[in-house]
Short mmCIF file of C-alpha atoms in Angstrom, two decimals:
data_model
loop_
_atom_site.label_atom_id
_atom_site.label_comp_id
_atom_site.label_asym_id
_atom_site.label_seq_id
_atom_site.Cartn_x
_atom_site.Cartn_y
_atom_site.Cartn_z
CA UNK A 1 20.73 -20.60 -33.60
CA UNK A 2 18.25 -22.26 -35.87
CA UNK A 3 16.37 -20.30 -38.48
CA UNK A 4 13.08 -21.00 -36.71
CA UNK A 5 14.32 -19.36 -33.52
CA UNK A 6 15.57 -16.41 -35.54
CA UNK A 7 12.11 -15.97 -37.05
CA UNK A 8 10.57 -16.22 -33.58
CA UNK A 9 12.96 -13.57 -32.23
CA UNK A 10 12.32 -11.25 -35.17
CA UNK A 11 8.54 -11.52 -34.72
CA UNK A 12 8.93 -10.96 -30.98
CA UNK A 13 11.08 -7.86 -31.40
CA UNK A 14 8.81 -6.36 -34.04
CA UNK A 15 5.76 -7.03 -31.87
CA UNK A 16 7.44 -5.34 -28.91
CA UNK A 17 8.37 -2.26 -30.91
CA UNK A 18 4.86 -2.05 -32.35
CA UNK A 19 3.20 -2.37 -28.94
CA UNK A 20 5.60 0.14 -27.37
CA UNK A 21 4.93 2.68 -30.10
CA UNK A 22 1.19 2.21 -29.81
CA UNK A 23 1.31 2.52 -26.02
CA UNK A 24 3.16 5.81 -26.36
CA UNK A 25 1.15 7.30 -29.20
CA UNK A 26 -2.38 6.30 -28.30
CA UNK A 27 -4.50 9.11 -26.86
CA UNK A 28 -6.69 7.19 -24.45
CA UNK A 29 -4.75 6.66 -21.20
CA UNK A 30 -6.65 3.52 -20.25
CA UNK A 31 -5.75 1.83 -23.55
CA UNK A 32 -2.20 3.05 -23.14
CA UNK A 33 -1.93 1.31 -19.76
CA UNK A 34 -3.39 -1.93 -21.11
CA UNK A 35 -0.85 -1.81 -23.94
CA UNK A 36 1.90 -1.20 -21.38
CA UNK A 37 0.84 -4.36 -19.54
CA UNK A 38 0.87 -6.32 -22.80
CA UNK A 39 4.31 -4.87 -23.50
CA UNK A 40 5.45 -6.16 -20.10
CA UNK A 41 4.27 -9.65 -21.06
CA UNK A 42 6.18 -9.60 -24.35
CA UNK A 43 9.22 -8.29 -22.48
CA UNK A 44 8.90 -11.29 -20.16
CA UNK A 45 9.06 -13.60 -23.18
CA UNK A 46 12.13 -11.70 -24.39
CA UNK A 47 13.89 -12.21 -21.04
CA UNK A 48 13.00 -15.91 -21.24
CA UNK A 49 14.57 -16.07 -24.70
CA UNK A 50 17.72 -14.46 -23.25
CA UNK A 51 17.63 -17.19 -20.57
CA UNK A 52 17.43 -14.55 -17.85
CA UNK A 53 14.65 -16.32 -15.96
CA UNK A 54 15.15 -14.30 -12.77
CA UNK A 55 14.56 -11.08 -14.65
CA UNK A 56 11.62 -12.65 -16.51
CA UNK A 57 9.96 -13.58 -13.21
CA UNK A 58 10.47 -10.08 -11.83
CA UNK A 59 9.23 -8.46 -15.03
CA UNK A 60 6.10 -10.63 -15.13
CA UNK A 61 5.23 -9.93 -11.49
CA UNK A 62 6.33 -6.31 -11.09
CA UNK A 63 6.63 -4.85 -14.61
CA UNK A 64 3.48 -6.31 -16.11
CA UNK A 65 1.41 -7.10 -13.01
CA UNK A 66 1.94 -4.64 -10.20
CA UNK A 67 2.94 -1.62 -12.27
CA UNK A 68 -0.15 -2.15 -14.40
CA UNK A 69 -2.35 -2.21 -11.31
CA UNK A 70 -0.52 0.85 -9.95
CA UNK A 71 -1.09 2.80 -13.17
CA UNK A 72 -4.77 1.81 -13.41
CA UNK A 73 -5.26 2.81 -9.78
CA UNK A 74 -3.59 6.17 -10.38
CA UNK A 75 -5.66 6.74 -13.50
CA UNK A 76 -8.87 6.05 -11.60
CA UNK A 77 -7.81 8.40 -8.80
CA UNK A 78 -6.74 11.24 -11.09
CA UNK A 79 -9.85 10.95 -13.22
CA UNK A 80 -11.90 11.57 -10.09
CA UNK A 81 -9.77 14.65 -9.39
CA UNK A 82 -10.17 15.87 -12.93
CA UNK A 83 -13.94 15.71 -12.57
CA UNK A 84 -13.68 17.57 -9.27
CA UNK A 85 -11.67 20.33 -10.84
CA UNK A 86 -14.18 20.73 -13.66
CA UNK A 87 -16.97 21.30 -11.16
CA UNK A 88 -14.84 23.58 -9.02
CA UNK A 89 -17.64 25.95 -8.06
CA UNK A 90 -20.06 23.30 -6.91
CA UNK A 91 -19.66 22.10 -3.34
CA UNK A 92 -17.29 19.18 -3.36
CA UNK A 93 -17.55 15.98 -1.33
CA UNK A 94 -17.62 16.96 2.33
CA UNK A 95 -14.76 14.71 3.25
CA UNK A 96 -12.37 16.11 0.71
CA UNK A 97 -13.24 19.65 1.63
CA UNK A 98 -12.65 18.91 5.29
CA UNK A 99 -9.19 17.63 4.44
CA UNK A 100 -8.14 20.67 2.45
CA UNK A 101 -9.50 22.87 5.19
CA UNK A 102 -7.70 21.16 8.04
CA UNK A 103 -4.51 20.11 6.34
CA UNK A 104 -3.66 23.33 4.55
CA UNK A 105 -2.68 25.44 7.59
CA UNK A 106 -0.93 22.55 9.32
CA UNK A 107 0.89 21.46 6.18
CA UNK A 108 4.37 22.65 7.21
CA UNK A 109 4.14 21.22 10.71
CA UNK A 110 2.99 17.90 9.33
CA UNK A 111 6.21 17.48 7.37
CA UNK A 112 8.54 19.03 9.95
CA UNK A 113 10.93 16.49 11.49
CA UNK A 114 10.60 15.41 15.06
CA UNK A 115 14.02 15.21 16.84
CA UNK A 116 13.82 11.42 17.21
CA UNK A 117 13.13 11.07 13.50
CA UNK A 118 16.10 13.29 12.64
CA UNK A 119 18.39 11.30 14.93
CA UNK A 120 17.11 8.11 13.32
CA UNK A 121 17.91 9.43 9.86
CA UNK A 122 21.45 10.46 10.83
CA UNK A 123 22.13 7.21 12.67
CA UNK A 124 20.94 5.13 9.74
CA UNK A 125 23.01 7.19 7.34
CA UNK A 126 26.12 6.60 9.47
CA UNK A 127 25.34 2.91 9.91
CA UNK A 128 25.15 2.50 6.14
CA UNK A 129 27.47 5.11 4.67
CA UNK A 130 30.56 4.49 6.83
CA UNK A 131 30.92 0.74 6.26
CA UNK A 132 29.88 1.06 2.62
CA UNK A 133 32.56 3.66 1.95
CA UNK A 134 35.08 1.44 3.72
CA UNK A 135 34.28 -1.28 1.21
CA UNK A 136 33.81 0.79 -1.91
CA UNK A 137 36.46 3.53 -1.67
CA UNK A 138 39.50 1.19 -1.90
CA UNK A 139 38.05 -0.18 -5.14
CA UNK A 140 37.48 3.31 -6.48
CA UNK A 141 41.08 4.33 -5.65
CA UNK A 142 42.71 1.38 -7.34
CA UNK A 143 42.71 1.53 -11.09
CA UNK A 144 41.92 -2.10 -11.53
CA UNK A 145 38.35 -3.16 -11.25
CA UNK A 146 38.02 -6.21 -9.06
CA UNK A 147 37.39 -9.16 -11.30
CA UNK A 148 35.97 -12.33 -9.96
CA UNK A 149 34.80 -15.25 -11.95
CA UNK A 150 31.32 -16.18 -10.81
CA UNK A 151 31.90 -19.85 -11.59
CA UNK A 152 35.02 -19.96 -9.45
CA UNK A 153 33.61 -17.95 -6.57
CA UNK A 154 30.17 -19.59 -6.55
CA UNK A 155 31.06 -22.35 -4.01
CA UNK A 156 32.04 -19.62 -1.53
CA UNK A 157 28.76 -17.72 -1.88
CA UNK A 158 26.61 -20.15 0.07
CA UNK A 159 24.07 -20.57 -2.75
CA UNK A 160 24.13 -22.32 -6.12
CA UNK A 161 22.04 -19.83 -8.10
CA UNK A 162 24.60 -17.40 -9.58
CA UNK A 163 22.05 -14.54 -9.70
CA UNK A 164 21.30 -14.84 -5.99
CA UNK A 165 25.05 -15.14 -5.30
CA UNK A 166 25.67 -11.81 -7.04
CA UNK A 167 22.62 -10.08 -5.54
CA UNK A 168 23.13 -11.08 -1.92
CA UNK A 169 26.78 -11.88 -1.60
CA UNK A 170 29.23 -10.55 -4.19
CA UNK A 171 27.38 -7.29 -4.75
CA UNK A 172 25.16 -7.21 -1.70
CA UNK A 173 25.81 -3.48 -1.26
CA UNK A 174 24.06 -2.81 -4.58
CA UNK A 175 21.03 -4.70 -3.37
CA UNK A 176 21.13 -2.97 0.01
CA UNK A 177 21.04 0.42 -1.69
CA UNK A 178 18.24 -0.75 -3.99
CA UNK A 179 16.14 -1.64 -0.99
CA UNK A 180 16.94 1.81 0.41
CA UNK A 181 15.67 3.40 -2.80
CA UNK A 182 12.37 1.50 -2.54
CA UNK A 183 12.11 2.39 1.13
CA UNK A 184 12.74 6.08 0.39
CA UNK A 185 10.10 5.93 -2.34
CA UNK A 186 7.51 4.60 0.08
CA UNK A 187 8.39 7.29 2.63
CA UNK A 188 8.05 9.92 -0.09
CA UNK A 189 4.73 8.57 -1.32
CA UNK A 190 3.06 7.94 2.02
CA UNK A 191 2.01 11.54 2.73
CA UNK A 192 1.08 12.10 -0.92
CA UNK A 193 -2.42 13.12 -1.74
CA UNK A 194 -2.91 10.24 -4.13
CA UNK A 195 -6.10 9.01 -2.59
CA UNK A 196 -6.43 5.42 -1.57
CA UNK A 197 -9.73 4.65 -3.14
CA UNK A 198 -12.56 3.08 -1.30
CA UNK A 199 -13.13 -0.17 -3.13
CA UNK A 200 -16.66 -1.53 -3.20
CA UNK A 201 -16.91 -4.53 -0.89
CA UNK A 202 -19.89 -6.09 -2.60
CA UNK A 203 -18.29 -6.54 -6.01
CA UNK A 204 -17.82 -10.02 -7.41
CA UNK A 205 -20.10 -11.77 -4.99
CA UNK A 206 -19.62 -15.47 -4.21
CA UNK A 207 -17.45 -16.13 -7.30
CA UNK A 208 -14.76 -13.60 -6.32
CA UNK A 209 -14.95 -14.66 -2.66
CA UNK A 210 -14.42 -18.31 -3.52
CA UNK A 211 -11.59 -17.37 -5.87
CA UNK A 212 -9.86 -15.33 -3.16
CA UNK A 213 -10.33 -18.04 -0.56
CA UNK A 214 -8.58 -20.48 -2.86
CA UNK A 215 -6.04 -18.14 -4.41
CA UNK A 216 -4.59 -16.18 -1.49
CA UNK A 217 -3.19 -19.28 0.28
CA UNK A 218 -1.83 -20.40 -3.10
CA UNK A 219 -0.11 -17.01 -3.50
CA UNK A 220 1.58 -17.39 -0.12
CA UNK A 221 2.64 -20.93 -1.00
CA UNK A 222 4.05 -19.90 -4.38
CA UNK A 223 5.88 -16.93 -2.82
CA UNK A 224 7.46 -19.21 -0.21
CA UNK A 225 8.45 -21.65 -2.93
CA UNK A 226 9.98 -18.91 -5.11
CA UNK A 227 11.87 -17.56 -2.09
CA UNK A 228 13.21 -21.00 -1.21
CA UNK A 229 14.01 -21.87 -4.82
CA UNK A 230 16.04 -18.64 -5.12
CA UNK A 231 19.06 -20.23 -3.48
CA UNK A 232 19.51 -22.74 -6.28
CA UNK A 233 17.23 -21.74 -9.18
CA UNK A 234 15.61 -18.57 -10.54
CA UNK A 235 13.68 -16.84 -7.76
CA UNK A 236 14.41 -14.93 -4.57
CA UNK A 237 13.18 -12.15 -2.32
CA UNK A 238 12.15 -9.62 -4.98
CA UNK A 239 10.09 -12.09 -6.98
CA UNK A 240 8.52 -13.64 -3.88
CA UNK A 241 7.68 -10.16 -2.56
CA UNK A 242 6.06 -9.20 -5.87
CA UNK A 243 3.88 -12.32 -5.75
CA UNK A 244 2.86 -11.64 -2.15
CA UNK A 245 2.16 -8.01 -3.00
CA UNK A 246 0.03 -9.04 -5.99
CA UNK A 247 -2.04 -11.25 -3.68
CA UNK A 248 -2.41 -8.38 -1.20
CA UNK A 249 -3.46 -5.96 -3.94
CA UNK A 250 -6.13 -8.47 -4.99
CA UNK A 251 -7.35 -8.53 -1.38
CA UNK A 252 -7.36 -4.74 -1.14
CA UNK A 253 -9.26 -4.10 -4.36
CA UNK A 254 -11.88 -6.61 -3.29
CA UNK A 255 -12.54 -4.74 -0.08
CA UNK A 256 -10.12 -6.03 2.58
CA UNK A 257 -8.62 -3.59 5.07
CA UNK A 258 -5.32 -2.38 3.65
CA UNK A 259 -2.19 -2.13 5.82
CA UNK A 260 -1.76 1.33 7.31
CA UNK A 261 1.68 2.90 7.79
CA UNK A 262 0.18 4.54 10.86
CA UNK A 263 0.15 1.25 12.73
CA UNK A 264 3.29 0.18 14.56
CA UNK A 265 3.31 -3.48 13.44
CA UNK A 266 3.31 -2.45 9.79
CA UNK A 267 6.12 0.03 10.42
CA UNK A 268 8.16 -2.71 12.09
CA UNK A 269 7.61 -4.97 9.08
CA UNK A 270 8.49 -2.04 6.78
CA UNK A 271 11.97 -1.55 8.26
CA UNK A 272 12.66 -5.17 9.21
CA UNK A 273 14.21 -6.09 5.86
CA UNK A 274 16.64 -3.17 5.91
CA UNK A 275 17.38 -3.74 9.59
CA UNK A 276 18.19 -7.41 9.02
CA UNK A 277 20.35 -6.53 6.00
CA UNK A 278 22.32 -3.97 8.07
CA UNK A 279 22.59 -6.35 11.01
CA UNK A 280 24.10 -9.07 8.84
CA UNK A 281 26.33 -6.48 7.17
CA UNK A 282 27.64 -5.27 10.51
CA UNK A 283 28.05 -8.79 11.84
CA UNK A 284 30.62 -9.18 9.07
CA UNK A 285 32.65 -6.38 10.69
CA UNK A 286 32.11 -7.79 14.19
CA UNK A 287 33.53 -11.20 13.31
CA UNK A 288 36.58 -9.49 11.84
CA UNK A 289 35.77 -9.22 8.18
CA UNK A 290 34.28 -6.40 6.14
CA UNK A 291 30.83 -4.89 5.93
CA UNK A 292 28.46 -7.35 4.23
CA UNK A 293 31.20 -9.97 4.01
CA UNK A 294 29.34 -13.25 4.08
CA UNK A 295 31.40 -16.43 4.14
CA UNK A 296 30.63 -20.12 4.49
CA UNK A 297 29.54 -22.03 6.50
CA UNK A 298 27.09 -19.27 7.47
CA UNK A 299 26.65 -17.76 4.01
CA UNK A 300 23.73 -19.98 2.93
CA UNK A 301 21.61 -19.57 6.09
CA UNK A 302 22.41 -15.83 6.31
CA UNK A 303 21.37 -15.21 2.71
CA UNK A 304 18.13 -17.11 3.27
CA UNK A 305 17.55 -15.13 6.49
CA UNK A 306 18.03 -11.77 4.75
CA UNK A 307 15.86 -12.86 1.85
CA UNK A 308 13.05 -14.14 4.07
CA UNK A 309 12.80 -10.94 6.12
CA UNK A 310 13.32 -8.85 3.00
CA UNK A 311 10.37 -10.59 1.29
CA UNK A 312 7.94 -9.34 3.94
CA UNK A 313 9.35 -5.80 3.88
CA UNK A 314 9.45 -5.54 0.11
CA UNK A 315 5.93 -6.93 -0.24
CA UNK A 316 4.67 -4.29 2.19
CA UNK A 317 6.62 -1.56 0.38
CA UNK A 318 5.05 -2.59 -2.93
CA UNK A 319 1.56 -2.70 -1.42
CA UNK A 320 2.00 0.73 0.17
CA UNK A 321 3.29 2.12 -3.13
CA UNK A 322 0.16 0.74 -4.77
CA UNK A 323 -2.10 2.16 -2.18
CA UNK A 324 -0.76 5.59 -1.33
CA UNK A 325 -2.26 7.07 1.80
CA UNK A 326 -5.96 7.60 2.18
CA UNK A 327 -7.43 11.04 2.63
CA UNK A 328 -8.98 9.84 5.88
CA UNK A 329 -5.54 9.17 7.25
CA UNK A 330 -4.19 12.54 6.17
CA UNK A 331 -7.11 14.14 7.89
CA UNK A 332 -6.39 12.06 10.97
CA UNK A 333 -2.71 13.05 10.99
CA UNK A 334 -3.52 16.70 10.36
CA UNK A 335 -6.07 16.89 13.16
CA UNK A 336 -3.65 15.18 15.53
CA UNK A 337 -0.99 17.76 14.72
CA UNK A 338 -3.49 20.51 15.52
CA UNK A 339 -4.38 19.14 18.93
CA UNK A 340 -0.71 18.82 19.93
CA UNK B 1 8.42 -38.69 -35.37
CA UNK B 2 7.67 -40.59 -32.18
CA UNK B 3 4.17 -40.91 -30.81
CA UNK B 4 4.63 -38.42 -27.91
CA UNK B 5 6.01 -35.84 -30.36
CA UNK B 6 3.06 -36.42 -32.69
CA UNK B 7 0.59 -35.92 -29.80
CA UNK B 8 2.44 -32.75 -28.81
CA UNK B 9 2.30 -31.28 -32.30
CA UNK B 10 -1.37 -32.14 -32.75
CA UNK B 11 -2.44 -30.67 -29.41
CA UNK B 12 -0.34 -27.53 -29.87
CA UNK B 13 -1.84 -26.90 -33.31
CA UNK B 14 -5.36 -27.51 -32.00
CA UNK B 15 -4.64 -25.28 -28.97
CA UNK B 16 -3.31 -22.52 -31.23
CA UNK B 17 -6.49 -22.84 -33.32
CA UNK B 18 -8.62 -22.20 -30.23
CA UNK B 19 -6.54 -19.13 -29.40
CA UNK B 20 -6.95 -17.88 -32.96
CA UNK B 21 -10.70 -18.52 -32.80
CA UNK B 22 -10.86 -16.73 -29.45
CA UNK B 23 -9.03 -13.72 -30.85
CA UNK B 24 -11.24 -13.57 -33.95
CA UNK B 25 -14.25 -13.81 -31.64
CA UNK B 26 -12.92 -10.96 -29.50
CA UNK B 27 -12.59 -8.78 -32.58
CA UNK B 28 -15.76 -9.78 -34.43
CA UNK B 29 -18.44 -10.64 -31.85
CA UNK B 30 -21.15 -8.01 -31.32
CA UNK B 31 -21.10 -7.28 -27.56
CA UNK B 32 -19.10 -7.67 -24.37
CA UNK B 33 -20.83 -10.89 -23.25
CA UNK B 34 -20.26 -12.81 -26.46
CA UNK B 35 -16.66 -11.58 -26.60
CA UNK B 36 -16.11 -12.85 -23.05
CA UNK B 37 -17.46 -16.19 -24.20
CA UNK B 38 -14.93 -16.32 -27.04
CA UNK B 39 -12.03 -15.27 -24.80
CA UNK B 40 -12.67 -17.74 -22.00
CA UNK B 41 -13.00 -20.58 -24.49
CA UNK B 42 -9.49 -19.74 -25.72
CA UNK B 43 -8.15 -19.59 -22.17
CA UNK B 44 -9.70 -22.81 -21.00
CA UNK B 45 -9.62 -25.15 -23.98
CA UNK B 46 -6.73 -23.61 -25.93
CA UNK B 47 -4.41 -23.45 -22.95
CA UNK B 48 -5.59 -26.88 -21.80
CA UNK B 49 -4.60 -28.39 -25.14
CA UNK B 50 -1.24 -26.59 -25.07
CA UNK B 51 -0.54 -27.80 -21.53
CA UNK B 52 -1.60 -31.31 -22.53
CA UNK B 53 0.75 -31.18 -25.52
CA UNK B 54 3.69 -29.86 -23.49
CA UNK B 55 3.16 -32.47 -20.78
CA UNK B 56 4.34 -35.16 -23.24
CA UNK B 57 7.69 -33.35 -23.45
CA UNK B 58 8.21 -33.04 -19.67
CA UNK B 59 11.06 -34.93 -18.03
CA UNK B 60 9.54 -35.46 -14.60
CA UNK B 61 6.11 -35.90 -13.05
CA UNK B 62 6.80 -32.74 -11.08
CA UNK B 63 7.02 -30.72 -14.30
CA UNK B 64 3.75 -32.22 -15.53
CA UNK B 65 2.10 -31.35 -12.22
CA UNK B 66 3.38 -27.76 -12.45
CA UNK B 67 2.02 -27.42 -16.01
CA UNK B 68 -1.43 -28.56 -14.93
CA UNK B 69 -1.38 -26.30 -11.86
CA UNK B 70 -0.68 -23.37 -14.20
CA UNK B 71 -3.64 -24.41 -16.33
CA UNK B 72 -5.89 -24.74 -13.28
CA UNK B 73 -4.82 -21.37 -11.91
CA UNK B 74 -5.46 -19.62 -15.22
CA UNK B 75 -8.86 -21.29 -15.61
CA UNK B 76 -9.84 -20.07 -12.15
CA UNK B 77 -8.63 -16.53 -12.71
CA UNK B 78 -10.07 -16.21 -16.21
CA UNK B 79 -13.44 -17.51 -14.97
CA UNK B 80 -13.42 -14.99 -12.11
CA UNK B 81 -12.34 -12.14 -14.40
CA UNK B 82 -15.05 -13.06 -16.90
CA UNK B 83 -17.65 -13.03 -14.14
CA UNK B 84 -16.41 -9.65 -12.85
CA UNK B 85 -16.46 -8.04 -16.30
CA UNK B 86 -19.91 -9.44 -17.03
CA UNK B 87 -21.19 -8.26 -13.65
CA UNK B 88 -19.86 -4.74 -14.18
CA UNK B 89 -21.37 -4.70 -17.67
CA UNK B 90 -24.79 -5.79 -16.31
CA UNK B 91 -24.62 -3.18 -13.54
CA UNK B 92 -23.69 -0.54 -16.10
CA UNK B 93 -26.89 -1.42 -17.93
CA UNK B 94 -25.46 -3.01 -21.07
CA UNK B 95 -28.16 -5.30 -22.40
CA UNK B 96 -27.05 -8.55 -24.03
CA UNK B 97 -27.06 -8.44 -27.80
CA UNK B 98 -29.86 -10.18 -29.68
CA UNK B 99 -30.28 -10.96 -33.33
CA UNK B 100 -32.68 -8.45 -34.78
CA UNK B 101 -35.08 -10.94 -36.34
CA UNK B 102 -35.38 -12.80 -33.01
CA UNK B 103 -38.12 -10.65 -31.59
#
């Protein structure tokens, strides 16, 4: 390593530590979030320096971009609540009061499981846990960790990008469980009281409208490119989904109708990624191999198939995480439970 | 040093100067509107010069095209952001700064 690169790295590391410290110690939450976003950008540069471009892409899109938007959104929502609490005795906004009034008594019934839901949970758990344990337990029993050389095994993976090969072939079960974690998070968040804010529709005017008209198609194009490139270069489902989600968040904050988990089509999209992943996993067993065993000549197309469907699901998951569920919807759900 | 390398170095230095000027402007200018002016200059011209300088080091036309698309995308988004911030500032009733001896 040349001395110039060493100096660059030293400056980068010191900058990161300084920004991290400032983000943690500063009192104003808004400034803290902005510093966190800046920290994400410097972290992206660090991943680039480590030649981990896949991670750098994900960090730039999710760590710096989406998480920043998520935090700012949360801050705005909680600040509103804080103000509400300070003026506790004054009559609050009619809508909010209506929600607390209707949802409080029906709270337990709203979270109680319907039989079909419970059966769905158990079935999914069996569909995932049984084959996974069939794959993982033998490894856990044997004292030797399975060692494969990525370079040697790469031709069998169906893709030429080693990161994608590990994520969707050699250690696909890790990725499957990761998607489950995100899915569980969205299920946990969706009934939360974090209000989806009403964004003003008149903000920005013609400039923002023109920007969106040009930029949203570009976002879709770039996401498709990143998804496609993932088979042979840095990229893939997670990065593509983050880009799509960022575009959707831009649409939502400028007044577009956000996706609602109440609607069936969005629910289908929400589970489609996991469903496709499981389907491919089980097809491995059906053709006589193991769960999630993907072999050529079908490995390449199958990986691309999983990644494509996964992109839509993950993007929706990220958008729903950003948005939370609106108070209107909670009210709607609560009143429906009452009439039942 | 070959001619392409020389062009690269010159444009990168000039681009870095614009970023420095933009940052100084952000810190020293009196109000939100003038600071926006300083920032967008850095984004547009500074990044443009850096992209121009890097283009001389690219191996393929595709790379050059990608570099300029990045520049275009950032110009668009920084322009839109600038407009949004300025609009919010106007709506919030922040009057543009004027030199005291002007009026």
